[in-house]
Amino acid sequence: MQDRLLQTLRELAPGGEPVALTRLAKRLDERVSVLLRELTALSDAPLGGVPGPGLVALSCDDGGRWTVRLSAARSESASPARPAPSSPPAE
């Protein structure tokens, strides 16, 4: 799903301009809530104490409208996968 999201964002906004989540949801035939969950994992938001990859930036305006854009520095190069947490040393 994350690869499909990033590819669709690149198609809809090749210059990195913001895309309305409603437009993205319609294009991918997914609910906005599902996209928010997936996009949060692709943003720089920390989940479980581990910062995300920062591939996208989410924003919500005063009217409650969500938009997403590819992060300029990382849109083409970074992998969408979140690094695996390191396990504690065995005793």
JSON list of C-alpha atoms in Angstrom, two decimals, residues 6 8 11 13-14 16-18 21 25 30-31 37 44 50 52 55 62 65 69-70 76-78 90:
[
{"chain": "A", "resi": 6, "resn": "LEU", "atom": "CA", "xyz": [3.98, 7.19, -3.02]},
{"chain": "A", "resi": 8, "resn": "THR", "atom": "CA", "xyz": [0.20, 7.97, -6.89]},
{"chain": "A", "resi": 11, "resn": "GLU", "atom": "CA", "xyz": [1.76, 11.08, -10.47]},
{"chain": "A", "resi": 13, "resn": "ALA", "atom": "CA", "xyz": [1.96, 16.14, -7.89]},
{"chain": "A", "resi": 14, "resn": "PRO", "atom": "CA", "xyz": [5.27, 15.63, -9.67]},
{"chain": "A", "resi": 16, "resn": "GLY", "atom": "CA", "xyz": [5.77, 18.13, -4.76]},
{"chain": "A", "resi": 17, "resn": "GLU", "atom": "CA", "xyz": [2.72, 20.37, -4.41]},
{"chain": "A", "resi": 18, "resn": "PRO", "atom": "CA", "xyz": [0.09, 19.42, -1.77]},
{"chain": "A", "resi": 21, "resn": "LEU", "atom": "CA", "xyz": [-6.48, 13.52, 0.91]},
{"chain": "A", "resi": 25, "resn": "ALA", "atom": "CA", "xyz": [-8.60, 8.56, -1.47]},
{"chain": "A", "resi": 30, "resn": "GLU", "atom": "CA", "xyz": [-9.53, 3.90, -0.11]},
{"chain": "A", "resi": 31, "resn": "ARG", "atom": "CA", "xyz": [-10.97, 5.67, 2.93]},
{"chain": "A", "resi": 37, "resn": "ARG", "atom": "CA", "xyz": [-2.78, 5.82, 9.02]},
{"chain": "A", "resi": 44, "resn": "ASP", "atom": "CA", "xyz": [8.51, 11.92, 10.24]},
{"chain": "A", "resi": 50, "resn": "VAL", "atom": "CA", "xyz": [11.24, 5.53, 16.39]},
{"chain": "A", "resi": 52, "resn": "GLY", "atom": "CA", "xyz": [9.49, 7.85, 10.66]},
{"chain": "A", "resi": 55, "resn": "LEU", "atom": "CA", "xyz": [8.86, 10.72, 2.99]},
{"chain": "A", "resi": 62, "resn": "ASP", "atom": "CA", "xyz": [-8.34, 25.56, 9.75]},
{"chain": "A", "resi": 65, "resn": "ARG", "atom": "CA", "xyz": [-9.07, 19.70, 5.17]},
{"chain": "A", "resi": 69, "resn": "ARG", "atom": "CA", "xyz": [2.90, 16.34, -0.11]},
{"chain": "A", "resi": 70, "resn": "LEU", "atom": "CA", "xyz": [6.08, 14.47, -0.85]},
{"chain": "A", "resi": 76, "resn": "GLU", "atom": "CA", "xyz": [12.85, 10.07, -4.63]},
{"chain": "A", "resi": 77, "resn": "SER", "atom": "CA", "xyz": [15.57, 8.41, -2.61]},
{"chain": "A", "resi": 78, "resn": "ALA", "atom": "CA", "xyz": [14.30, 6.96, 0.64]},
{"chain": "A", "resi": 90, "resn": "ALA", "atom": "CA", "xyz": [20.77, -11.19, 24.97]}
]
